[in-house]
Amino acid sequence: MRRALLELVALLATANFTALSGQVSPEPTISGEHIALVGGTVINPADGKITRNATVFIVNGRITDIAANMVMKFGGRSINCVGKFILPGYIDTHVHFFQSADLFTRPDGADFNSVRPYKDEVAWIKSHLDDVFARYIRSGITSVVDVGGPMWNFEVRKTANATAKAPRVAVAGPLISSVSREKLDLGDPPIVKIDTPHQAREFVRKLAEQKPDLVKIWYIVDKDHPVDAFRPIARATIEESHAHKIRVAVHATELETARAAVEEGADVLVHSVIDKRVDDAFVKLLKDRHIILCPTLVVFERYGRTFSHQLNLTPEEEKWGNPEVIASLDVTKIPQDKLPQRVKDALTDPKAALDRIKKTYDVALPNLKKLEDAGVTIAAGTDAGNIGTIHGPALFREFQLMKEAGLTPMQILQCATANAAKLFGGETGARIGKLENGYFADLVILNSNPVDDIAHASDIDTVMKNGVAYPADSILR
Ligand SMILES: [Zn+2]
């Protein structure tokens, strides 16, 4: 210990940091590719390990070593991280790039075609992908999973993975659904109604040609679509996907739907169960089958709050969300005669909207706590892109709600890093979500300690993606 201290003093004496003003210096580097992050506290949520005064070495976008002391003599570029906290980049495991989060993005839920034609909305979305990517990076989110959209989702993945200032993207293609959504169909629909097991297998084979990271099932249940009616289609979808070595993610928000999906072999549940408290048999089933569950708590409040004019965007969302998207969410700016009935009703009785949200959280939050305590793998995700759920910073509202559910800051961070990484397969999945040798240098550098208070998770100084450091304040300029 004494020797280590002496060494540290000696090192400090010869310290030759890159000049800093609270942020990474844009000065040219020596080698261009060798970087050392010096003196920060490294937090690795995977195992909860915290290393103070550490040095993280990065070569060619990969972490090559993490030393448990401050190493000053270094042939590359040193970045002073004294007083900072270094974590793996966050991962949002539930987003939709085909949706903007504005008021017009789901005409099947609230039809505003008379205000803004849906085809214009889609054109806007396609022309703003770089903007959305940058907002993820600004929020410290270096990887995302798009769990369903049109076939052009595969182009989004290609574009993102060829863009430096973008998160790594995994995608599912169109949702295999028990119901149809004609208003979203402009020729490349995000949701496809499948009526027979044979159709399901054919559709999966067509999807498999695009090498999806996941196949997504939209298991919608109502009085006209009982759980058992769709079950053979879910089974065929899962069997065919597994035959192609593709995992299956299922939207199933009722306990019995979720149970059926898992019994049929689903790998991922992309939402919380919100109709009932989960029982012990369900918890055991999820554990035994190694299911990953993504709670998406934030999305459950955002439709109702937007439509009833009670939106509660966080400061992060206000600052880092797209301003056009946010401006659209004020329903009082829409002429009365163009408001869909659903929105008129919400405006007439705003308290009912809040009551419904409370009822959902009264179930979803204890369910999350129970699953976390039981050791089920929880992966953080928001369902960003849905009306009012802002691409990028919505994750910080999700963190608040996970905290309300009773999760510790370290548990929340684990859900948003190491656990979330399990949604990615192959090479990428094996190199994101942790700060370890060989992992991608995808990380966030914070000004304050998120383990003390999860609110600090958004106190971002610098975001690094693939070894390239972006001072946070410069990203959206
Ligand atoms: Zn979704």
Short mmCIF file of C-alpha atoms and ligand atoms in Angstrom, two decimals:
data_model
loop_
_atom_site.label_atom_id
_atom_site.label_comp_id
_atom_site.label_asym_id
_atom_site.label_seq_id
_atom_site.Cartn_x
_atom_site.Cartn_y
_atom_site.Cartn_z
CA MET A 1 0.00 0.00 0.00
CA ARG A 2 2.80 2.40 1.03
CA ARG A 3 4.76 1.52 -2.08
CA ALA A 4 1.73 2.09 -4.25
CA LEU A 5 1.23 5.49 -2.67
CA LEU A 6 4.85 6.46 -3.25
CA GLU A 7 4.56 5.41 -6.86
CA LEU A 8 1.42 7.46 -7.20
CA VAL A 9 3.14 10.54 -5.78
CA ALA A 10 6.04 10.02 -8.18
CA LEU A 11 3.65 9.62 -11.05
CA LEU A 12 1.75 12.75 -10.12
CA ALA A 13 4.99 14.67 -10.02
CA THR A 14 5.69 13.76 -13.62
CA ALA A 15 2.11 14.10 -14.68
CA ASN A 16 1.71 15.66 -18.06
CA PHE A 17 -1.97 15.78 -18.71
CA THR A 18 -3.59 17.09 -21.80
CA ALA A 19 -4.94 20.51 -20.88
CA LEU A 20 -8.50 20.29 -19.71
CA SER A 21 -11.35 22.57 -18.97
CA GLY A 22 -13.66 19.99 -17.54
CA GLN A 23 -13.80 18.19 -20.86
CA VAL A 24 -11.72 16.11 -23.17
CA SER A 25 -9.30 18.28 -25.08
CA PRO A 26 -9.71 18.33 -28.86
CA GLU A 27 -5.91 18.56 -29.21
CA PRO A 28 -4.35 16.32 -31.80
CA THR A 29 -3.20 12.96 -30.50
CA ILE A 30 0.30 11.53 -30.69
CA SER A 31 -0.48 8.23 -32.35
CA GLY A 32 -4.06 8.98 -33.19
CA GLU A 33 -5.15 5.70 -31.78
CA HIS A 34 -3.54 5.12 -28.39
CA ILE A 35 -5.53 6.73 -25.60
CA ALA A 36 -5.30 6.52 -21.81
CA LEU A 37 -8.12 7.68 -19.56
CA VAL A 38 -6.22 8.57 -16.43
CA GLY A 39 -7.29 8.86 -12.82
CA GLY A 40 -11.02 8.26 -13.05
CA THR A 41 -13.21 5.91 -11.06
CA VAL A 42 -14.04 2.93 -13.25
CA ILE A 43 -17.47 1.45 -12.56
CA ASN A 44 -18.19 -1.95 -14.05
CA PRO A 45 -21.86 -2.73 -13.37
CA ALA A 46 -21.44 -6.30 -14.70
CA ASP A 47 -19.90 -7.37 -11.39
CA GLY A 48 -20.36 -4.15 -9.40
CA LYS A 49 -16.63 -3.59 -9.22
CA ILE A 50 -15.46 -0.02 -8.62
CA THR A 51 -11.80 0.90 -9.25
CA ARG A 52 -10.64 4.31 -8.09
CA ASN A 53 -7.69 6.21 -9.64
CA ALA A 54 -7.68 3.79 -12.54
CA THR A 55 -6.23 4.07 -16.02
CA VAL A 56 -8.12 2.72 -19.01
CA PHE A 57 -5.94 2.02 -22.05
CA ILE A 58 -7.53 2.11 -25.48
CA VAL A 59 -5.94 1.06 -28.76
CA ASN A 60 -7.78 1.13 -32.09
CA GLY A 61 -11.16 1.53 -30.43
CA ARG A 62 -10.70 -1.39 -28.04
CA ILE A 63 -9.96 -1.47 -24.34
CA THR A 64 -6.56 -3.14 -23.99
CA ASP A 65 -5.99 -2.80 -20.25
CA ILE A 66 -7.45 -1.31 -17.10
CA ALA A 67 -4.75 -0.54 -14.53
CA ALA A 68 -5.75 -0.11 -10.90
CA ASN A 69 -3.56 2.98 -10.57
CA MET A 70 -2.77 6.21 -12.34
CA VAL A 71 -0.35 5.59 -15.16
CA MET A 72 1.13 8.81 -16.46
CA LYS A 73 4.03 7.70 -18.65
CA PHE A 74 2.31 6.74 -21.81
CA GLY A 75 3.17 7.03 -25.47
CA GLY A 76 -0.26 8.13 -26.57
CA ARG A 77 -2.84 10.70 -25.70
CA SER A 78 -3.74 11.00 -22.02
CA ILE A 79 -7.14 12.25 -20.98
CA ASN A 80 -7.40 13.50 -17.44
CA CYS A 81 -10.33 11.79 -15.76
CA VAL A 82 -9.51 12.73 -12.17
CA GLY A 83 -12.78 13.26 -10.35
CA LYS A 84 -14.75 11.59 -13.15
CA PHE A 85 -16.65 8.31 -13.31
CA ILE A 86 -16.22 5.96 -16.26
CA LEU A 87 -18.90 3.45 -17.24
CA PRO A 88 -19.70 1.28 -20.23
CA GLY A 89 -21.90 3.15 -22.72
CA TYR A 90 -25.59 2.74 -21.96
CA ILE A 91 -27.73 0.43 -24.06
CA ASP A 92 -31.43 1.00 -24.80
CA THR A 93 -32.82 -2.41 -25.75
CA HIS A 94 -36.20 -1.22 -26.96
CA VAL A 95 -36.45 1.55 -29.55
CA HIS A 96 -38.18 2.01 -32.93
CA PHE A 97 -36.46 4.06 -35.60
CA PHE A 98 -39.59 4.05 -37.79
CA GLN A 99 -41.30 6.24 -35.19
CA SER A 100 -40.22 9.81 -34.34
CA ALA A 101 -41.96 10.12 -30.93
CA ASP A 102 -43.95 13.06 -32.31
CA LEU A 103 -47.72 13.35 -32.24
CA PHE A 104 -48.20 12.03 -35.78
CA THR A 105 -46.10 8.90 -35.62
CA ARG A 106 -48.82 6.35 -34.78
CA PRO A 107 -51.92 7.07 -36.86
CA ASP A 108 -53.26 3.65 -35.85
CA GLY A 109 -53.44 4.91 -32.25
CA ALA A 110 -54.37 8.54 -32.89
CA ASP A 111 -55.06 9.58 -36.46
CA PHE A 112 -53.70 13.05 -37.29
CA ASN A 113 -53.52 12.48 -41.06
CA SER A 114 -55.63 15.62 -41.57
CA VAL A 115 -52.95 17.64 -39.76
CA ARG A 116 -49.90 15.85 -41.11
CA PRO A 117 -50.21 13.03 -43.64
CA TYR A 118 -48.49 9.90 -42.40
CA LYS A 119 -46.39 9.68 -45.56
CA ASP A 120 -44.89 13.09 -44.71
CA GLU A 121 -44.16 11.84 -41.22
CA VAL A 122 -42.32 8.80 -42.59
CA ALA A 123 -40.36 10.98 -45.02
CA TRP A 124 -39.33 13.26 -42.14
CA ILE A 125 -38.21 10.26 -40.08
CA LYS A 126 -36.10 8.87 -42.92
CA SER A 127 -34.41 12.23 -43.43
CA HIS A 128 -33.59 12.68 -39.73
CA LEU A 129 -31.82 9.42 -38.91
CA ASP A 130 -28.45 11.09 -38.33
CA ASP A 131 -30.12 13.49 -35.93
CA VAL A 132 -31.65 10.61 -33.96
CA PHE A 133 -28.32 8.75 -33.89
CA ALA A 134 -26.56 11.83 -32.48
CA ARG A 135 -29.21 12.23 -29.76
CA TYR A 136 -28.48 8.69 -28.59
CA ILE A 137 -24.77 9.43 -28.42
CA ARG A 138 -25.49 12.70 -26.53
CA SER A 139 -27.39 10.62 -23.98
CA GLY A 140 -24.44 8.28 -23.47
CA ILE A 141 -26.25 5.49 -25.32
CA THR A 142 -23.76 3.69 -27.53
CA SER A 143 -25.91 0.72 -28.55
CA VAL A 144 -29.63 0.25 -29.18
CA VAL A 145 -31.95 -2.56 -30.19
CA ASP A 146 -34.72 -1.69 -32.62
CA VAL A 147 -37.32 -4.31 -31.80
CA GLY A 148 -39.42 -3.99 -34.90
CA GLY A 149 -40.23 -1.88 -37.89
CA PRO A 150 -40.58 -1.96 -41.68
CA MET A 151 -38.10 -3.79 -43.90
CA TRP A 152 -36.20 -0.50 -44.27
CA ASN A 153 -35.10 -1.08 -40.67
CA PHE A 154 -32.34 -3.21 -42.14
CA GLU A 155 -31.11 -0.12 -44.02
CA VAL A 156 -31.17 1.81 -40.74
CA ARG A 157 -28.90 -0.80 -39.17
CA LYS A 158 -26.52 -0.60 -42.11
CA THR A 159 -26.44 3.21 -41.98
CA ALA A 160 -25.95 3.33 -38.22
CA ASN A 161 -23.18 0.78 -38.24
CA ALA A 162 -21.38 2.83 -40.95
CA THR A 163 -21.79 6.11 -39.03
CA ALA A 164 -19.24 7.12 -36.40
CA LYS A 165 -21.53 9.34 -34.32
CA ALA A 166 -24.24 6.69 -34.01
CA PRO A 167 -25.03 3.89 -31.61
CA ARG A 168 -24.42 0.29 -32.62
CA VAL A 169 -27.77 -0.98 -33.85
CA ALA A 170 -29.39 -4.42 -33.73
CA VAL A 171 -32.77 -4.81 -35.44
CA ALA A 172 -35.84 -6.94 -35.86
CA GLY A 173 -37.87 -6.60 -39.04
CA PRO A 174 -41.66 -6.25 -39.29
CA LEU A 175 -43.66 -7.43 -36.30
CA ILE A 176 -45.45 -10.73 -36.70
CA SER A 177 -48.84 -9.84 -35.32
CA SER A 178 -52.20 -11.18 -34.26
CA VAL A 179 -53.86 -7.97 -35.49
CA SER A 180 -53.47 -5.69 -38.50
CA ARG A 181 -52.67 -1.98 -38.54
CA GLU A 182 -53.66 -0.69 -42.02
CA LYS A 183 -52.96 2.94 -41.22
CA LEU A 184 -49.24 2.19 -40.91
CA ASP A 185 -49.08 0.39 -44.26
CA LEU A 186 -47.54 2.56 -46.99
CA GLY A 187 -46.22 -0.47 -48.86
CA ASP A 188 -43.55 -1.54 -46.36
CA PRO A 189 -45.61 -2.12 -43.20
CA PRO A 190 -44.01 -2.31 -39.74
CA ILE A 191 -46.68 -4.72 -38.54
CA VAL A 192 -47.80 -7.76 -40.51
CA LYS A 193 -50.85 -9.80 -39.55
CA ILE A 194 -50.12 -13.51 -39.80
CA ASP A 195 -53.03 -15.94 -39.82
CA THR A 196 -51.54 -19.43 -40.04
CA PRO A 197 -48.44 -21.30 -38.84
CA HIS A 198 -47.51 -21.89 -42.49
CA GLN A 199 -47.60 -18.14 -43.21
CA ALA A 200 -45.52 -17.54 -40.10
CA ARG A 201 -42.80 -19.92 -41.25
CA GLU A 202 -42.72 -18.40 -44.72
CA PHE A 203 -42.45 -14.91 -43.28
CA VAL A 204 -39.62 -15.90 -40.96
CA ARG A 205 -37.75 -17.45 -43.90
CA LYS A 206 -38.14 -14.17 -45.81
CA LEU A 207 -36.89 -12.23 -42.78
CA ALA A 208 -33.96 -14.58 -42.28
CA GLU A 209 -32.52 -13.47 -45.64
CA GLN A 210 -31.99 -10.03 -44.07
CA LYS A 211 -30.13 -11.54 -41.10
CA PRO A 212 -32.27 -9.92 -38.39
CA ASP A 213 -30.81 -9.79 -34.89
CA LEU A 214 -34.20 -10.78 -33.54
CA VAL A 215 -37.60 -11.83 -34.80
CA LYS A 216 -40.42 -9.92 -33.13
CA ILE A 217 -43.90 -11.14 -32.31
CA TRP A 218 -46.65 -8.63 -31.52
CA TYR A 219 -48.89 -10.83 -29.38
CA ILE A 220 -51.94 -8.58 -29.02
CA VAL A 221 -54.78 -10.07 -27.02
CA ASP A 222 -58.33 -8.73 -26.72
CA LYS A 223 -61.81 -10.21 -26.68
CA ASP A 224 -61.64 -10.88 -30.43
CA HIS A 225 -58.08 -12.23 -30.23
CA PRO A 226 -57.77 -14.65 -27.29
CA VAL A 227 -54.36 -15.92 -26.16
CA ASP A 228 -54.86 -19.44 -27.48
CA ALA A 229 -55.97 -18.38 -30.98
CA PHE A 230 -52.52 -16.98 -31.81
CA ARG A 231 -50.52 -19.55 -29.91
CA PRO A 232 -49.89 -21.94 -32.83
CA ILE A 233 -48.62 -18.99 -34.88
CA ALA A 234 -46.32 -17.91 -32.07
CA ARG A 235 -45.04 -21.48 -31.82
CA ALA A 236 -44.36 -21.78 -35.56
CA THR A 237 -42.64 -18.37 -35.61
CA ILE A 238 -40.37 -19.34 -32.75
CA GLU A 239 -39.54 -22.81 -34.14
CA GLU A 240 -38.68 -21.42 -37.55
CA SER A 241 -36.62 -18.56 -36.08
CA HIS A 242 -34.69 -20.92 -33.84
CA ALA A 243 -34.05 -23.17 -36.82
CA HIS A 244 -32.32 -20.14 -38.35
CA LYS A 245 -30.54 -19.44 -35.04
CA ILE A 246 -32.45 -16.21 -34.51
CA ARG A 247 -33.85 -15.34 -31.10
CA VAL A 248 -37.46 -14.25 -30.70
CA ALA A 249 -38.65 -11.17 -28.82
CA VAL A 250 -42.32 -10.95 -27.88
CA HIS A 251 -44.62 -8.08 -27.00
CA ALA A 252 -46.92 -9.63 -24.38
CA THR A 253 -48.18 -7.28 -21.70
CA GLU A 254 -50.68 -9.58 -19.96
CA LEU A 255 -49.49 -12.28 -17.57
CA GLU A 256 -51.16 -15.13 -19.45
CA THR A 257 -49.93 -13.90 -22.84
CA ALA A 258 -46.38 -13.57 -21.54
CA ARG A 259 -46.57 -17.02 -19.98
CA ALA A 260 -47.82 -18.53 -23.25
CA ALA A 261 -45.06 -16.81 -25.20
CA VAL A 262 -42.34 -18.12 -22.90
CA GLU A 263 -43.81 -21.62 -22.81
CA GLU A 264 -43.70 -21.59 -26.61
CA GLY A 265 -39.99 -20.80 -26.51
CA ALA A 266 -39.69 -17.00 -26.66
CA ASP A 267 -36.28 -15.64 -25.66
CA VAL A 268 -37.10 -12.04 -24.78
CA LEU A 269 -40.13 -10.26 -23.32
CA VAL A 270 -40.01 -6.68 -24.53
CA HIS A 271 -42.39 -5.16 -21.95
CA SER A 272 -43.43 -5.50 -18.33
CA VAL A 273 -46.50 -7.51 -17.43
CA ILE A 274 -49.03 -4.79 -16.59
CA ASP A 275 -52.39 -6.47 -16.00
CA LYS A 276 -51.57 -8.57 -12.92
CA ARG A 277 -48.88 -9.22 -10.36
CA VAL A 278 -46.57 -11.95 -11.62
CA ASP A 279 -46.79 -15.23 -9.70
CA ASP A 280 -43.99 -17.48 -8.48
CA ALA A 281 -44.53 -20.01 -11.27
CA PHE A 282 -44.03 -17.26 -13.86
CA VAL A 283 -40.89 -16.00 -12.15
CA LYS A 284 -39.50 -19.54 -12.05
CA LEU A 285 -40.37 -20.06 -15.71
CA LEU A 286 -38.44 -16.92 -16.69
CA LYS A 287 -35.46 -17.98 -14.61
CA ASP A 288 -35.41 -21.57 -15.85
CA ARG A 289 -35.63 -20.46 -19.47
CA HIS A 290 -33.04 -17.66 -19.07
CA ILE A 291 -35.51 -15.11 -20.40
CA ILE A 292 -34.47 -11.48 -20.75
CA LEU A 293 -37.20 -8.99 -19.81
CA CYS A 294 -37.22 -5.35 -20.86
CA PRO A 295 -39.59 -3.31 -18.64
CA THR A 296 -40.21 -0.18 -20.87
CA LEU A 297 -41.80 1.67 -17.96
CA VAL A 298 -41.61 5.13 -19.52
CA VAL A 299 -43.77 4.33 -22.53
CA PHE A 300 -46.71 3.39 -20.30
CA GLU A 301 -47.16 6.99 -19.18
CA ARG A 302 -46.34 8.89 -22.34
CA TYR A 303 -49.36 8.26 -24.61
CA GLY A 304 -51.82 9.13 -21.84
CA ARG A 305 -49.86 12.14 -20.62
CA THR A 306 -49.40 13.51 -24.14
CA PHE A 307 -53.06 13.14 -25.11
CA SER A 308 -54.31 14.68 -21.84
CA HIS A 309 -51.81 17.56 -22.09
CA GLN A 310 -49.91 16.52 -18.96
CA LEU A 311 -46.58 15.55 -20.47
CA ASN A 312 -43.77 15.27 -17.91
CA LEU A 313 -40.62 15.41 -20.03
CA THR A 314 -37.42 15.38 -17.98
CA PRO A 315 -34.85 18.19 -18.32
CA GLU A 316 -32.69 15.74 -20.29
CA GLU A 317 -35.51 15.15 -22.76
CA GLU A 318 -36.19 18.88 -23.07
CA LYS A 319 -32.51 19.56 -23.79
CA TRP A 320 -31.47 16.58 -25.89
CA GLY A 321 -34.70 15.56 -27.59
CA ASN A 322 -35.45 16.79 -31.09
CA PRO A 323 -37.12 20.23 -30.71
CA GLU A 324 -39.55 19.67 -33.61
CA VAL A 325 -40.70 16.41 -32.06
CA ILE A 326 -41.15 18.02 -28.66
CA ALA A 327 -43.02 21.02 -30.08
CA SER A 328 -45.50 18.69 -31.80
CA LEU A 329 -46.52 17.06 -28.54
CA ASP A 330 -48.64 20.03 -27.40
CA VAL A 331 -52.12 18.80 -28.37
CA THR A 332 -53.70 22.17 -27.55
CA LYS A 333 -52.09 23.55 -30.71
CA ILE A 334 -54.20 21.24 -32.89
CA PRO A 335 -57.56 22.69 -34.07
CA GLN A 336 -60.44 21.17 -32.10
CA ASP A 337 -62.11 19.71 -35.20
CA LYS A 338 -58.93 17.81 -36.08
CA LEU A 339 -58.45 16.10 -32.74
CA PRO A 340 -59.04 12.33 -32.75
CA GLN A 341 -61.77 11.21 -30.34
CA ARG A 342 -59.20 9.50 -28.10
CA VAL A 343 -57.42 12.82 -27.56
CA LYS A 344 -60.68 14.77 -27.05
CA ASP A 345 -61.67 12.28 -24.36
CA ALA A 346 -58.28 12.54 -22.65
CA LEU A 347 -58.50 16.35 -22.63
CA THR A 348 -62.01 16.22 -21.19
CA ASP A 349 -60.98 13.97 -18.32
CA PRO A 350 -57.24 14.37 -17.68
CA LYS A 351 -57.50 12.79 -14.25
CA ALA A 352 -58.69 9.51 -15.77
CA ALA A 353 -55.48 9.39 -17.85
CA LEU A 354 -53.33 9.78 -14.74
CA ASP A 355 -55.40 7.18 -12.89
CA ARG A 356 -54.82 4.67 -15.67
CA ILE A 357 -51.08 5.32 -15.59
CA LYS A 358 -51.00 4.91 -11.82
CA LYS A 359 -52.90 1.64 -12.11
CA THR A 360 -50.33 0.38 -14.61
CA TYR A 361 -47.38 1.34 -12.41
CA ASP A 362 -49.05 -0.14 -9.33
CA VAL A 363 -48.62 -3.47 -11.12
CA ALA A 364 -45.55 -2.97 -13.32
CA LEU A 365 -43.22 -1.55 -10.66
CA PRO A 366 -43.69 -4.34 -8.07
CA ASN A 367 -43.41 -6.85 -10.91
CA LEU A 368 -40.04 -5.44 -11.90
CA LYS A 369 -38.82 -5.53 -8.30
CA LYS A 370 -39.92 -9.12 -7.87
CA LEU A 371 -38.23 -10.28 -11.09
CA GLU A 372 -35.02 -8.39 -10.28
CA ASP A 373 -34.90 -9.84 -6.76
CA ALA A 374 -35.43 -13.33 -8.15
CA GLY A 375 -32.45 -12.94 -10.47
CA VAL A 376 -34.27 -12.68 -13.80
CA THR A 377 -32.15 -10.84 -16.39
CA ILE A 378 -33.62 -7.36 -16.79
CA ALA A 379 -32.46 -5.25 -19.75
CA ALA A 380 -33.22 -1.52 -19.70
CA GLY A 381 -35.33 -0.20 -22.56
CA THR A 382 -37.78 2.60 -23.26
CA ASP A 383 -39.84 1.91 -26.41
CA ALA A 384 -38.54 5.26 -27.69
CA GLY A 385 -40.17 6.52 -30.85
CA ASN A 386 -43.66 6.00 -29.52
CA ILE A 387 -45.64 9.20 -29.00
CA GLY A 388 -43.94 11.20 -26.23
CA THR A 389 -41.12 8.72 -25.60
CA ILE A 390 -38.11 10.73 -26.75
CA HIS A 391 -35.29 9.02 -28.67
CA GLY A 392 -32.16 9.14 -26.51
CA PRO A 393 -32.89 10.83 -23.19
CA ALA A 394 -36.09 8.85 -22.47
CA LEU A 395 -33.69 6.35 -20.89
CA PHE A 396 -33.20 8.70 -17.93
CA ARG A 397 -36.95 8.74 -17.20
CA GLU A 398 -36.79 4.94 -17.40
CA PHE A 399 -34.00 5.01 -14.77
CA GLN A 400 -36.19 7.16 -12.46
CA LEU A 401 -39.04 4.68 -12.75
CA MET A 402 -36.72 1.71 -12.17
CA LYS A 403 -35.57 3.50 -9.03
CA GLU A 404 -39.21 3.99 -7.97
CA ALA A 405 -39.64 0.25 -8.40
CA GLY A 406 -36.91 -0.22 -5.78
CA LEU A 407 -33.86 -1.07 -7.87
CA THR A 408 -30.50 0.19 -6.63
CA PRO A 409 -28.39 2.48 -8.84
CA MET A 410 -25.94 -0.35 -9.51
CA GLN A 411 -28.78 -2.70 -10.49
CA ILE A 412 -30.18 -0.09 -12.87
CA LEU A 413 -26.74 0.44 -14.41
CA GLN A 414 -26.31 -3.30 -14.80
CA CYS A 415 -29.68 -3.49 -16.61
CA ALA A 416 -28.53 -0.72 -18.97
CA THR A 417 -25.09 -2.19 -19.72
CA ALA A 418 -24.08 -5.83 -19.15
CA ASN A 419 -27.62 -7.23 -19.13
CA ALA A 420 -28.69 -5.17 -22.13
CA ALA A 421 -25.65 -6.37 -24.08
CA LYS A 422 -27.13 -9.88 -23.98
CA LEU A 423 -29.70 -8.75 -26.54
CA PHE A 424 -26.87 -8.46 -29.06
CA GLY A 425 -25.48 -11.61 -30.55
CA GLY A 426 -22.14 -12.51 -32.06
CA GLU A 427 -19.08 -10.28 -32.15
CA THR A 428 -20.87 -7.13 -30.95
CA GLY A 429 -22.66 -8.82 -28.07
CA ALA A 430 -19.37 -10.17 -26.81
CA ARG A 431 -17.71 -6.73 -26.83
CA ILE A 432 -20.23 -4.28 -25.37
CA GLY A 433 -21.70 -3.64 -21.94
CA LYS A 434 -18.53 -4.07 -19.88
CA LEU A 435 -15.24 -2.31 -19.29
CA GLU A 436 -12.82 -5.17 -19.81
CA ASN A 437 -9.86 -6.03 -21.97
CA GLY A 438 -10.92 -6.68 -25.55
CA TYR A 439 -14.20 -4.81 -25.23
CA PHE A 440 -15.11 -1.92 -27.52
CA ALA A 441 -14.18 1.47 -26.10
CA ASP A 442 -17.84 2.50 -25.89
CA LEU A 443 -18.16 4.42 -22.65
CA VAL A 444 -19.56 7.38 -20.79
CA ILE A 445 -17.52 9.68 -18.59
CA LEU A 446 -19.64 11.30 -15.87
CA ASN A 447 -19.00 14.30 -13.63
CA SER A 448 -20.73 12.76 -10.62
CA ASN A 449 -21.13 9.30 -9.19
CA PRO A 450 -24.21 7.41 -10.45
CA VAL A 451 -23.81 4.80 -7.73
CA ASP A 452 -24.64 7.48 -5.14
CA ASP A 453 -27.68 8.64 -7.09
CA ILE A 454 -28.89 7.28 -10.42
CA ALA A 455 -29.81 10.85 -11.43
CA HIS A 456 -26.07 11.38 -11.94
CA ALA A 457 -26.17 8.95 -14.86
CA SER A 458 -27.09 11.89 -17.09
CA ASP A 459 -24.35 14.19 -15.73
CA ILE A 460 -22.31 13.41 -18.83
CA ASP A 461 -18.94 14.99 -19.54
CA THR A 462 -17.82 12.92 -22.53
CA VAL A 463 -19.14 10.02 -24.57
CA MET A 464 -16.77 7.63 -26.30
CA LYS A 465 -17.96 5.39 -29.11
CA ASN A 466 -15.50 2.96 -30.65
CA GLY A 467 -12.57 4.84 -29.15
CA VAL A 468 -13.65 8.25 -30.47
CA ALA A 469 -14.30 10.76 -27.69
CA TYR A 470 -17.09 13.33 -28.05
CA PRO A 471 -17.24 16.16 -25.51
CA ALA A 472 -20.91 15.97 -24.54
CA ASP A 473 -21.70 19.63 -25.18
CA SER A 474 -20.33 19.46 -28.72
CA ILE A 475 -22.44 16.54 -29.91
CA LEU A 476 -25.70 18.29 -30.84
CA ARG A 477 -24.14 21.51 -32.08
ZN ZN B 1 -41.99 -1.35 -28.98
#
